[in-house]
Amino acid sequence: MAFAPTAVSVTPPLAPELVERMLEMVCVPAAIVEMRDGVVEYVAANWPYRDAGIDLVDGTSPVRTSLAELVETFLSSDSVSIRVAWTMGDVVDLRYYDLNIARSATGSRGRCILTFLDRTSEARTERSLRREMTIDSLTGLPNRQGFGDLIEGVMPTQDSHAVLVVDISRFGSINACLGSLVGDELLISVARRIKGVLRARDQLSRIGGDEFGILIEIDEDRDEAMHLAQRIKGALSTPFRLTDYHTRVDCSIGIAFGSSTVDDAEELIRHAQFAVKRAKASGTTEAYQTHAFDAARARYSIETALRRGIENGDLTLHYQPICDLGSGRIVAFEALARWQDEQGRMVSPVDFIPVAEESGLIVPLGRWAIDEAMRTLARWDAASPRGDCGVSFAVNVSPIQLQRDRMPDVVSGILTQTGLAGGRLKLELTESALIADPDGTARTMYALRDLGCTLAMDDFGTGYSNLASLQKLPIDILKIDRSFVTGMLNDRDKIAIVRAILSLAQALNMRTVAEGIETDALAQTLSALGCSSGQGFLYSRPVPADDAYAVLLARNA
């Protein structure tokens, strides 16, 4: 409530009794005060004001004396009215008001009227909502937002703090198998154990379903954070005795240190979470490293660009001939993906294939590669006078493709669309495909064999597959990795390894392809040892489809 001053002060002051009767008509706490000899004194106050216990002169309460100081400041200014937030009381019974101070209309410049709008209920509701927003209801700890607020509070100290993120391993499995109630009980127990190894000034929070965040103060010795991580792992190593179960849990811990280059709480938390991912892979506590984060960011950039590249059709296939070592004729081509990004730069398969596998983009990329290769082969057949160019195409298949895609359906559909027989397609699998899901891979391989496709084991000898699986699976070709072929003529051990692979293939009635052939001498030696076919720079580098077709016509003429 505000009162505008009159232009000319000519109205005589009202009698105090009349002023009080007028104030009693106001339903909110209100009072008229004035400055007398440098002291703020009451002229009149209404019943709600007196009932609220508001006072100007009680020197025992610094909150109350602040009202007198506020009035003095206002009266000594030229302001007509002001509105401020004002509180009264102690922590237990703190009350919140919107205070309006306005010049009195009675003509005295040293007099003003105070009105108080009680917003305690609203303020307490806001505090309650704020608490709900920043506190985890299960553990009573600060949640991610509350944790961020804690970090923001220490940001000015920069190098004197660190954030640890503790990720509970296999919590999802425990929750799924034993139920959410047991999972909740476990989280509460984990929080208690972690809190038990913290110092009084350390701050524990629950920042995710199975993640806890810890804010600690450190000195110049950063080993303090590592020591805490060891204590946490030790505390969690003892089995947990829950209501009806005993269970063990492990954890991965990542650490990020505050620095002048990090001025955002969320960024510091993300750094610690990135370190957790590295900790899961390494099995040890990891501290955030800028170069590792930069590498991850670069991989993400590749993933984003690759996704667009697949959608926009920016990838192409290059083809490298596979030749019969006896006759020298081309019997097949291996299709290899090539990618030129939006800036016109060629991105190496060494860089983008691992990113595609990690992100799952290998599934659409693999589908595209098979489809594009078969369409190219169909065009070659159409261009051949005999209606058949006489070669097959080999396409690499990722283990992730085998697990996530319906490979038999995909291949069957492509063969139907192109009108090609299954025998014209060779699918090359790595040994890791057999390790990831042996039973599922076996079913898929037999289904592909039923379509007439040839199956090859790529990079044989570099993995850890069980040799017994070669006998059980429908594998037609073993490809000898270039690491055994390169320099083979000057390395007896490599010759022995190649001879052993060739003997194994012969015993299992499999054909062989040697990779990395660069000289005639190497080709002749491999042929003499019994290798069926080979590929390498001796015959041709991987080249675009039209160039590859020209190579085919020239060599097989």
Coordinates of C-alpha atoms in Angstrom, one line a residue:
M1 CA 0.0 0.0 0.0
A2 CA 1.6 3.3 -1.1
F3 CA 0.6 6.9 -0.4
A4 CA 1.5 9.8 -2.8
P5 CA 2.6 13.0 -1.1
T6 CA 0.6 16.2 -1.6
A7 CA 2.0 18.9 -3.7
V8 CA 1.8 21.5 -0.9
S9 CA 2.0 20.7 2.8
V10 CA -0.9 22.7 4.3
T11 CA -3.1 20.1 5.9
P12 CA -2.9 20.1 9.7
P13 CA -1.9 16.8 11.4
L14 CA -4.7 14.5 12.3
A15 CA -5.4 13.7 15.9
P16 CA -3.7 10.4 17.0
E17 CA -7.0 8.9 18.0
L18 CA -8.4 9.5 14.5
V19 CA -5.3 8.1 12.9
E20 CA -5.5 4.9 14.9
R21 CA -9.2 4.5 14.1
M22 CA -8.4 4.9 10.4
L23 CA -5.5 2.3 10.6
E24 CA -7.9 -0.2 12.3
M25 CA -9.8 -0.2 9.0
V26 CA -6.7 -1.6 7.3
C27 CA -6.7 -5.5 7.4
V28 CA -2.9 -5.9 7.2
P29 CA -0.3 -4.8 9.8
A30 CA 0.1 -1.1 9.4
A31 CA 1.7 1.8 11.3
I32 CA 2.5 5.4 10.9
V33 CA 5.9 6.5 12.2
E34 CA 8.0 9.7 12.2
M35 CA 11.4 10.9 12.9
R36 CA 11.7 12.9 16.2
D37 CA 15.1 14.2 17.2
G38 CA 16.8 11.6 15.1
V39 CA 14.8 8.7 16.6
V40 CA 12.0 6.8 14.8
E41 CA 8.9 6.7 16.9
Y42 CA 5.3 5.5 16.5
V43 CA 2.5 7.8 15.7
A44 CA -0.1 5.1 15.5
A45 CA -0.4 1.3 14.8
N46 CA -3.3 -1.0 14.1
W47 CA -4.2 -4.2 15.9
P48 CA -2.8 -6.6 13.2
Y49 CA 0.5 -4.8 13.6
R50 CA 0.6 -5.1 17.3
D51 CA -0.6 -8.7 17.1
A52 CA 2.2 -9.6 14.7
G53 CA 4.8 -8.4 17.3
I54 CA 6.5 -6.0 15.0
D55 CA 8.6 -3.4 16.8
L56 CA 11.0 -0.6 16.1
V57 CA 12.9 -0.2 19.3
D58 CA 13.5 -3.7 20.8
G59 CA 17.2 -3.8 20.7
T60 CA 17.4 -7.5 21.6
S61 CA 16.4 -8.5 18.1
P62 CA 18.7 -7.4 15.2
V63 CA 16.0 -8.3 12.8
R64 CA 13.6 -5.8 14.4
T65 CA 16.1 -3.0 14.7
S66 CA 16.7 -3.4 11.0
L67 CA 13.2 -2.1 10.5
A68 CA 14.1 1.2 12.2
E69 CA 17.2 1.5 10.1
L70 CA 15.2 0.9 7.0
V71 CA 12.7 3.6 8.0
E72 CA 15.5 6.1 8.8
T73 CA 17.2 5.4 5.4
F74 CA 13.9 6.0 3.6
L75 CA 13.0 9.2 5.5
S76 CA 16.4 10.7 4.8
S77 CA 15.9 10.0 1.0
D78 CA 13.8 11.7 -1.6
S79 CA 11.8 8.5 -2.4
V80 CA 8.0 8.7 -2.4
S81 CA 7.6 5.0 -1.7
I82 CA 9.6 1.7 -1.6
R83 CA 8.7 -1.9 -1.5
V84 CA 11.2 -4.4 0.0
A85 CA 11.2 -8.0 1.2
W86 CA 11.5 -8.1 5.0
T87 CA 11.8 -11.0 7.5
M88 CA 11.2 -11.2 11.3
G89 CA 11.8 -13.9 13.8
D90 CA 14.3 -16.6 14.4
V91 CA 15.1 -19.8 12.4
V92 CA 12.3 -21.7 14.1
D93 CA 9.6 -19.1 13.4
L94 CA 10.9 -17.0 10.6
R95 CA 8.1 -14.8 9.0
Y96 CA 8.3 -13.2 5.6
Y97 CA 6.7 -9.9 4.6
D98 CA 6.5 -7.6 1.7
L99 CA 7.0 -4.2 3.3
N100 CA 5.7 -1.0 1.7
I101 CA 6.9 2.3 3.0
A102 CA 5.3 5.5 1.7
R103 CA 5.4 9.2 2.6
S104 CA 2.5 10.3 4.8
A105 CA -0.2 12.5 3.3
T106 CA -0.4 14.6 6.5
G107 CA 2.2 16.9 5.2
S108 CA 5.1 16.0 7.5
R109 CA 8.2 15.0 5.4
G110 CA 9.5 13.1 8.5
R111 CA 6.5 10.9 8.7
C112 CA 5.6 7.7 6.7
I113 CA 3.2 4.8 6.7
L114 CA 4.3 1.2 6.9
T115 CA 2.2 -1.7 5.6
F116 CA 3.1 -5.4 5.8
L117 CA 1.8 -8.1 3.5
D118 CA 2.5 -11.5 5.2
R119 CA 3.8 -14.0 2.6
T120 CA 5.1 -16.5 5.1
S121 CA 2.9 -19.3 3.8
E122 CA 4.0 -18.7 0.3
A123 CA 7.7 -18.5 1.2
R124 CA 7.5 -21.7 3.2
T125 CA 5.8 -23.4 0.3
E126 CA 8.6 -22.2 -2.0
R127 CA 11.2 -23.5 0.5
S128 CA 9.5 -26.8 0.6
L129 CA 9.3 -27.1 -3.1
R130 CA 12.9 -26.1 -3.3
R131 CA 13.9 -28.8 -0.9
E132 CA 11.9 -31.4 -2.9
M133 CA 13.7 -30.2 -6.0
T134 CA 17.2 -30.5 -4.5
I135 CA 16.8 -33.5 -2.1
D136 CA 16.6 -37.2 -3.0
S137 CA 13.5 -38.6 -1.4
L138 CA 14.9 -42.1 -0.9
T139 CA 18.2 -41.3 0.9
G140 CA 17.6 -37.8 2.1
L141 CA 20.8 -36.7 0.4
P142 CA 21.1 -33.8 -2.1
N143 CA 20.1 -34.8 -5.6
R144 CA 21.9 -33.8 -8.8
Q145 CA 20.5 -30.3 -8.7
G146 CA 21.3 -29.9 -5.0
F147 CA 24.8 -31.3 -5.6
G148 CA 25.3 -28.7 -8.4
D149 CA 24.3 -26.0 -5.9
L150 CA 26.9 -27.3 -3.4
I151 CA 29.6 -27.2 -6.1
E152 CA 28.6 -23.7 -7.3
G153 CA 29.1 -22.6 -3.7
V154 CA 32.8 -23.6 -3.8
M155 CA 33.6 -22.6 -7.4
P156 CA 35.4 -19.4 -6.3
T157 CA 38.0 -21.6 -4.5
Q158 CA 38.8 -23.4 -7.8
D159 CA 41.7 -25.7 -7.1
S160 CA 40.8 -26.5 -3.5
H161 CA 38.0 -29.0 -4.3
A162 CA 37.3 -32.2 -6.2
V163 CA 34.3 -34.2 -7.2
L164 CA 34.1 -38.0 -7.0
V165 CA 31.3 -39.9 -8.8
V166 CA 30.7 -43.5 -7.5
D167 CA 28.8 -45.8 -9.9
I168 CA 27.4 -48.9 -8.3
S169 CA 28.1 -51.9 -10.6
R170 CA 25.3 -54.3 -11.6
F171 CA 22.7 -52.3 -9.7
G172 CA 20.3 -52.7 -12.6
S173 CA 20.6 -56.5 -12.4
I174 CA 20.1 -56.5 -8.7
N175 CA 17.0 -54.3 -9.0
A176 CA 15.6 -56.5 -11.7
C177 CA 16.2 -59.8 -10.0
L178 CA 15.5 -58.9 -6.4
G179 CA 12.9 -56.2 -6.8
S180 CA 12.9 -52.4 -6.4
L181 CA 12.3 -52.6 -2.6
V182 CA 15.5 -54.5 -2.2
G183 CA 17.2 -52.1 -4.6
D184 CA 16.1 -49.1 -2.5
E185 CA 17.3 -50.8 0.7
L186 CA 20.7 -51.4 -1.0
L187 CA 21.0 -47.8 -2.1
I188 CA 20.3 -46.6 1.5
S189 CA 22.9 -49.0 2.9
V190 CA 25.5 -47.9 0.3
A191 CA 24.9 -44.3 1.1
R192 CA 25.4 -45.0 4.8
R193 CA 28.7 -46.9 4.2
I194 CA 30.1 -44.2 2.0
K195 CA 29.1 -41.5 4.5
G196 CA 30.9 -43.5 7.1
V197 CA 34.3 -43.0 5.4
L198 CA 33.8 -39.3 4.7
R199 CA 35.1 -36.4 6.7
A200 CA 32.6 -34.1 8.4
R201 CA 33.1 -31.4 5.8
D202 CA 32.7 -33.7 2.8
Q203 CA 29.3 -33.6 1.0
L204 CA 27.6 -36.8 -0.2
S205 CA 24.8 -36.7 -2.8
R206 CA 22.8 -39.1 -4.9
I207 CA 23.0 -37.8 -8.4
G208 CA 21.5 -40.7 -10.4
G209 CA 19.8 -44.0 -10.1
D210 CA 23.0 -45.8 -9.1
E211 CA 25.4 -42.9 -8.9
F212 CA 26.6 -41.0 -5.9
G213 CA 28.5 -37.7 -6.0
I214 CA 31.0 -36.5 -3.4
L215 CA 32.3 -33.0 -3.0
I216 CA 35.5 -32.8 -1.0
E217 CA 38.0 -30.1 0.0
I218 CA 41.6 -30.9 -1.0
D219 CA 45.0 -29.3 -0.5
E220 CA 47.8 -29.2 -3.1
D221 CA 48.1 -33.0 -2.7
R222 CA 45.6 -34.5 -5.0
D223 CA 46.3 -38.0 -3.7
E224 CA 43.7 -37.2 -1.0
A225 CA 40.9 -37.9 -3.5
M226 CA 42.5 -41.2 -4.5
H227 CA 42.8 -42.2 -0.9
L228 CA 39.1 -41.5 -0.4
A229 CA 38.3 -43.6 -3.4
Q230 CA 40.2 -46.5 -1.9
R231 CA 38.4 -46.1 1.4
I232 CA 35.0 -46.1 -0.4
K233 CA 35.9 -49.3 -2.3
G234 CA 37.0 -50.9 0.9
A235 CA 33.8 -49.9 2.7
L236 CA 31.6 -51.4 -0.1
S237 CA 33.7 -54.6 -0.4
T238 CA 32.0 -56.2 2.6
P239 CA 28.7 -58.1 1.6
F240 CA 25.5 -56.2 2.3
R241 CA 23.0 -57.9 4.6
L242 CA 19.6 -56.8 3.4
T243 CA 16.1 -57.9 4.7
D244 CA 16.1 -61.3 3.0
Y245 CA 19.3 -61.3 1.0
H246 CA 23.1 -61.1 1.2
T247 CA 24.7 -59.4 -1.8
R248 CA 28.0 -58.0 -2.9
V249 CA 28.4 -54.9 -4.9
D250 CA 31.4 -53.3 -6.7
C251 CA 31.8 -49.8 -7.8
S252 CA 33.6 -47.7 -10.3
I253 CA 34.9 -44.2 -9.2
G254 CA 35.8 -41.2 -11.4
I255 CA 37.4 -38.0 -10.1
A256 CA 37.4 -34.5 -11.5
F257 CA 39.4 -31.7 -9.9
G258 CA 38.3 -28.1 -9.7
S259 CA 40.3 -25.7 -11.8
S260 CA 40.3 -22.2 -13.2
T261 CA 39.3 -23.6 -16.5
V262 CA 36.0 -25.1 -15.2
D263 CA 33.5 -22.5 -14.1
D264 CA 30.3 -24.5 -14.2
A265 CA 29.1 -27.2 -11.7
E266 CA 27.5 -29.4 -14.4
E267 CA 30.7 -29.4 -16.4
L268 CA 32.7 -30.6 -13.4
I269 CA 30.1 -33.3 -12.7
R270 CA 30.3 -34.4 -16.4
H271 CA 34.0 -34.6 -16.2
A272 CA 33.8 -36.9 -13.2
Q273 CA 31.2 -39.0 -15.0
F274 CA 33.4 -39.3 -18.0
A275 CA 36.2 -40.5 -15.7
V276 CA 33.7 -43.1 -14.4
K277 CA 33.3 -44.5 -17.9
R278 CA 37.0 -44.9 -18.2
A279 CA 37.1 -46.5 -14.7
K280 CA 34.6 -49.1 -15.8
A281 CA 36.8 -50.0 -18.8
S282 CA 40.1 -50.0 -16.9
G283 CA 38.9 -51.5 -13.6
T284 CA 40.7 -48.9 -11.6
T285 CA 39.8 -45.4 -10.2
E286 CA 40.3 -42.8 -12.9
A287 CA 40.9 -39.1 -12.8
Y288 CA 39.6 -36.9 -15.6
Q289 CA 42.1 -36.2 -18.3
T290 CA 41.6 -33.4 -20.8
H291 CA 43.1 -35.4 -23.7
A292 CA 40.9 -38.4 -23.1
F293 CA 37.8 -36.1 -23.0
D294 CA 39.0 -34.4 -26.2
A295 CA 39.3 -37.8 -27.9
A296 CA 35.8 -38.7 -26.7
R297 CA 34.5 -35.4 -28.0
A298 CA 36.2 -36.1 -31.4
R299 CA 34.6 -39.5 -31.5
Y300 CA 31.2 -38.0 -30.8
S301 CA 31.8 -35.5 -33.6
I302 CA 32.7 -38.3 -36.0
E303 CA 29.5 -40.1 -34.9
T304 CA 27.3 -37.1 -35.5
A305 CA 28.9 -36.5 -38.9
L306 CA 28.8 -40.2 -39.8
R307 CA 25.1 -40.4 -39.0
R308 CA 24.4 -37.5 -41.4
G309 CA 26.7 -39.1 -43.9
I310 CA 24.7 -42.4 -43.9
E311 CA 21.4 -40.5 -44.1
N312 CA 22.7 -38.3 -47.0
G313 CA 24.4 -41.1 -48.9
D314 CA 27.9 -39.6 -48.6
L315 CA 29.6 -43.0 -48.2
T316 CA 30.9 -45.0 -51.1
L317 CA 32.4 -48.5 -51.6
H318 CA 35.9 -49.2 -53.0
Y319 CA 36.7 -52.7 -54.3
Q320 CA 39.9 -54.7 -53.9
P321 CA 40.4 -57.8 -56.1
I322 CA 40.9 -61.2 -54.6
C323 CA 43.0 -63.3 -57.0
D324 CA 43.5 -67.1 -57.5
L325 CA 47.2 -67.6 -56.7
G326 CA 47.5 -70.4 -59.3
S327 CA 46.1 -68.6 -62.3
G328 CA 46.3 -65.0 -61.3
R329 CA 42.6 -64.4 -62.3
I330 CA 40.3 -62.3 -60.2
V331 CA 37.7 -64.5 -58.5
A332 CA 36.2 -61.9 -56.1
F333 CA 36.3 -58.4 -54.8
E334 CA 36.2 -57.2 -51.2
A335 CA 33.9 -54.2 -50.8
L336 CA 35.4 -51.6 -48.4
A337 CA 33.6 -48.5 -47.1
R338 CA 35.1 -45.1 -47.8
W339 CA 33.8 -41.8 -46.4
Q340 CA 34.4 -38.2 -47.5
D341 CA 32.9 -35.8 -44.8
E342 CA 31.0 -32.6 -45.4
Q343 CA 34.3 -30.6 -45.5
G344 CA 35.6 -32.8 -48.3
R345 CA 38.1 -34.7 -46.1
M346 CA 38.6 -38.4 -46.4
V347 CA 38.0 -40.1 -43.0
S348 CA 39.9 -43.3 -42.5
P349 CA 37.9 -46.5 -41.8
V350 CA 40.3 -46.9 -38.9
D351 CA 38.7 -43.9 -37.3
F352 CA 35.0 -44.2 -38.3
I353 CA 34.4 -48.0 -38.2
P354 CA 35.1 -48.3 -34.4
V355 CA 32.9 -45.3 -33.8
A356 CA 30.1 -46.9 -35.9
E357 CA 30.4 -50.1 -33.9
E358 CA 30.4 -48.2 -30.5
S359 CA 27.4 -46.1 -31.5
G360 CA 25.3 -48.8 -33.2
L361 CA 25.6 -47.0 -36.6
I362 CA 27.3 -50.1 -37.9
V363 CA 23.9 -51.7 -38.4
P364 CA 22.6 -49.2 -41.0
L365 CA 26.1 -48.9 -42.4
G366 CA 26.4 -52.7 -42.8
R367 CA 23.0 -52.9 -44.4
W368 CA 23.9 -50.1 -46.8
A369 CA 27.3 -51.9 -47.7
I370 CA 25.6 -55.2 -48.6
D371 CA 22.9 -53.5 -50.6
E372 CA 25.3 -51.2 -52.5
A373 CA 27.7 -54.0 -53.2
M374 CA 25.0 -56.3 -54.6
R375 CA 23.6 -53.5 -56.7
T376 CA 27.1 -52.8 -58.1
L377 CA 27.6 -56.5 -58.9
A378 CA 24.2 -56.6 -60.7
R379 CA 25.3 -53.6 -62.8
W380 CA 28.5 -55.4 -63.7
D381 CA 26.6 -58.5 -64.7
A382 CA 24.3 -56.4 -66.9
A383 CA 27.4 -54.8 -68.6
S384 CA 29.0 -58.2 -69.2
P385 CA 28.4 -59.8 -72.6
R386 CA 27.8 -63.1 -71.0
G387 CA 25.4 -61.6 -68.4
D388 CA 27.7 -62.7 -65.6
C389 CA 30.9 -60.9 -64.8
G390 CA 32.3 -64.1 -63.2
V391 CA 33.1 -62.8 -59.7
S392 CA 31.5 -62.6 -56.3
F393 CA 31.7 -59.8 -53.7
A394 CA 32.9 -60.0 -50.1
V395 CA 31.4 -57.7 -47.5
N396 CA 32.5 -57.4 -43.9
V397 CA 29.9 -58.1 -41.2
S398 CA 30.3 -56.7 -37.7
P399 CA 29.6 -58.8 -34.6
I400 CA 27.1 -56.0 -33.5
Q401 CA 25.3 -56.4 -36.9
L402 CA 24.9 -60.1 -36.2
Q403 CA 23.5 -59.5 -32.7
R404 CA 21.2 -56.5 -33.4
D405 CA 20.1 -57.0 -37.0
R406 CA 18.0 -59.7 -38.7
M407 CA 20.8 -60.6 -41.1
P408 CA 19.1 -63.5 -42.9
D409 CA 16.0 -61.3 -43.6
V410 CA 18.2 -58.4 -44.7
V411 CA 20.3 -60.5 -47.0
S412 CA 17.4 -62.4 -48.4
G413 CA 15.6 -59.1 -49.2
I414 CA 18.7 -57.6 -51.0
L415 CA 19.2 -60.8 -53.0
T416 CA 15.6 -60.7 -54.1
Q417 CA 15.7 -57.1 -55.1
T418 CA 19.0 -57.5 -57.1
G419 CA 18.1 -60.9 -58.6
L420 CA 21.5 -62.3 -57.6
A421 CA 22.1 -65.8 -56.3
G422 CA 23.3 -66.2 -52.7
G423 CA 26.6 -67.7 -53.9
R424 CA 27.6 -64.3 -55.3
L425 CA 27.8 -62.8 -51.8
K426 CA 30.6 -63.6 -49.3
L427 CA 30.2 -62.4 -45.8
E428 CA 33.4 -62.0 -43.8
L429 CA 33.1 -62.3 -40.0
T430 CA 35.8 -61.8 -37.4
E431 CA 36.6 -64.2 -34.6
S432 CA 35.1 -61.7 -32.0
A433 CA 31.7 -62.5 -33.5
L434 CA 31.9 -66.1 -32.3
I435 CA 33.0 -65.0 -28.8
A436 CA 30.3 -62.4 -28.3
D437 CA 27.3 -64.7 -28.8
P438 CA 28.3 -68.2 -30.0
D439 CA 24.8 -69.7 -30.1
G440 CA 23.1 -66.8 -31.7
T441 CA 26.0 -66.4 -34.2
A442 CA 25.8 -70.0 -35.1
R443 CA 22.0 -69.8 -35.8
T444 CA 22.5 -66.8 -38.0
M445 CA 25.4 -68.3 -39.9
Y446 CA 23.4 -71.4 -40.8
A447 CA 20.5 -69.3 -41.9
L448 CA 22.8 -67.4 -44.2
R449 CA 24.3 -70.6 -45.5
D450 CA 20.8 -71.7 -46.4
L451 CA 20.5 -68.7 -48.6
G452 CA 23.6 -69.9 -50.5
C453 CA 26.0 -67.3 -49.1
T454 CA 29.7 -68.1 -48.6
L455 CA 31.0 -67.4 -45.1
A456 CA 34.6 -66.4 -44.4
M457 CA 36.5 -66.0 -41.1
D458 CA 38.4 -62.7 -41.4
D459 CA 41.8 -62.0 -39.8
F460 CA 42.1 -65.6 -38.6
G461 CA 44.7 -66.1 -36.0
T462 CA 44.5 -62.7 -34.4
G463 CA 41.5 -63.5 -32.0
Y464 CA 40.7 -66.0 -29.4
S465 CA 38.1 -68.2 -30.9
N466 CA 37.9 -71.9 -30.0
L467 CA 39.3 -74.0 -32.8
A468 CA 36.5 -76.5 -32.1
S469 CA 34.0 -73.9 -33.3
L470 CA 35.6 -74.0 -36.8
Q471 CA 34.5 -77.6 -37.1
K472 CA 30.9 -76.9 -35.9
L473 CA 30.2 -73.7 -37.8
P474 CA 29.5 -73.4 -41.6
I475 CA 32.7 -71.6 -42.4
D476 CA 34.0 -71.9 -46.0
I477 CA 37.0 -69.7 -46.1
L478 CA 39.8 -68.7 -43.7
K479 CA 41.4 -65.4 -44.3
I480 CA 45.1 -65.2 -43.1
D481 CA 45.7 -61.8 -41.5
R482 CA 48.2 -59.5 -43.1
S483 CA 50.3 -59.4 -39.9
F484 CA 51.4 -63.0 -40.6
V485 CA 51.9 -62.4 -44.3
T486 CA 53.9 -59.2 -44.3
G487 CA 57.6 -60.0 -43.9
M488 CA 56.9 -63.6 -43.9
L489 CA 59.7 -64.5 -46.3
N490 CA 62.3 -63.3 -43.7
D491 CA 60.6 -64.7 -40.6
R492 CA 60.5 -68.4 -39.9
D493 CA 58.0 -68.1 -37.2
K494 CA 55.5 -66.4 -39.5
I495 CA 56.0 -69.1 -42.1
A496 CA 55.3 -71.7 -39.5
I497 CA 52.1 -69.9 -38.4
V498 CA 50.9 -69.6 -42.0
R499 CA 51.7 -73.2 -42.7
A500 CA 49.8 -74.3 -39.6
I501 CA 46.7 -72.2 -40.7
L502 CA 46.9 -73.7 -44.2
S503 CA 47.1 -77.2 -42.8
L504 CA 44.1 -76.6 -40.5
A505 CA 42.1 -75.2 -43.4
Q506 CA 42.9 -78.2 -45.6
A507 CA 41.9 -80.6 -42.8
L508 CA 38.6 -78.9 -42.5
N509 CA 38.1 -78.6 -46.2
M510 CA 38.2 -74.8 -46.2
R511 CA 39.6 -72.5 -48.8
T512 CA 42.1 -69.8 -47.8
V513 CA 42.8 -66.2 -48.7
A514 CA 46.0 -64.4 -47.7
E515 CA 45.9 -60.7 -47.1
G516 CA 48.6 -58.1 -47.7
I517 CA 50.4 -59.7 -50.7
E518 CA 52.7 -57.0 -52.2
T519 CA 55.3 -59.0 -54.2
D520 CA 55.3 -61.8 -56.7
A521 CA 57.7 -63.8 -54.5
L522 CA 55.2 -63.7 -51.6
A523 CA 52.4 -64.8 -53.9
Q524 CA 54.4 -67.7 -55.3
T525 CA 55.5 -68.8 -51.8
L526 CA 51.9 -68.8 -50.5
S527 CA 50.7 -70.7 -53.6
A528 CA 53.4 -73.3 -53.1
L529 CA 52.4 -73.7 -49.4
G530 CA 48.8 -74.4 -50.6
C531 CA 47.0 -71.1 -50.2
S532 CA 44.0 -70.7 -52.5
S533 CA 43.7 -67.0 -53.1
G534 CA 45.2 -63.7 -52.1
Q535 CA 44.7 -60.0 -52.1
G536 CA 47.0 -57.0 -51.7
F537 CA 48.7 -54.1 -53.5
L538 CA 50.4 -56.5 -55.8
Y539 CA 47.1 -56.8 -57.6
S540 CA 45.4 -53.5 -56.9
R541 CA 44.6 -51.0 -54.2
P542 CA 40.9 -50.6 -53.2
V543 CA 39.5 -48.5 -56.1
P544 CA 36.0 -47.1 -57.0
A545 CA 33.5 -49.4 -58.7
D546 CA 34.2 -48.2 -62.3
D547 CA 37.9 -48.5 -61.9
A548 CA 37.5 -52.0 -60.3
Y549 CA 35.5 -53.1 -63.2
A550 CA 38.2 -52.0 -65.5
V551 CA 40.8 -53.9 -63.5
L552 CA 38.6 -57.0 -63.8
L553 CA 38.3 -56.7 -67.6
A554 CA 42.1 -56.2 -67.9
R555 CA 43.2 -59.1 -65.7
N556 CA 40.6 -61.6 -66.8
A557 CA 40.6 -60.8 -70.5

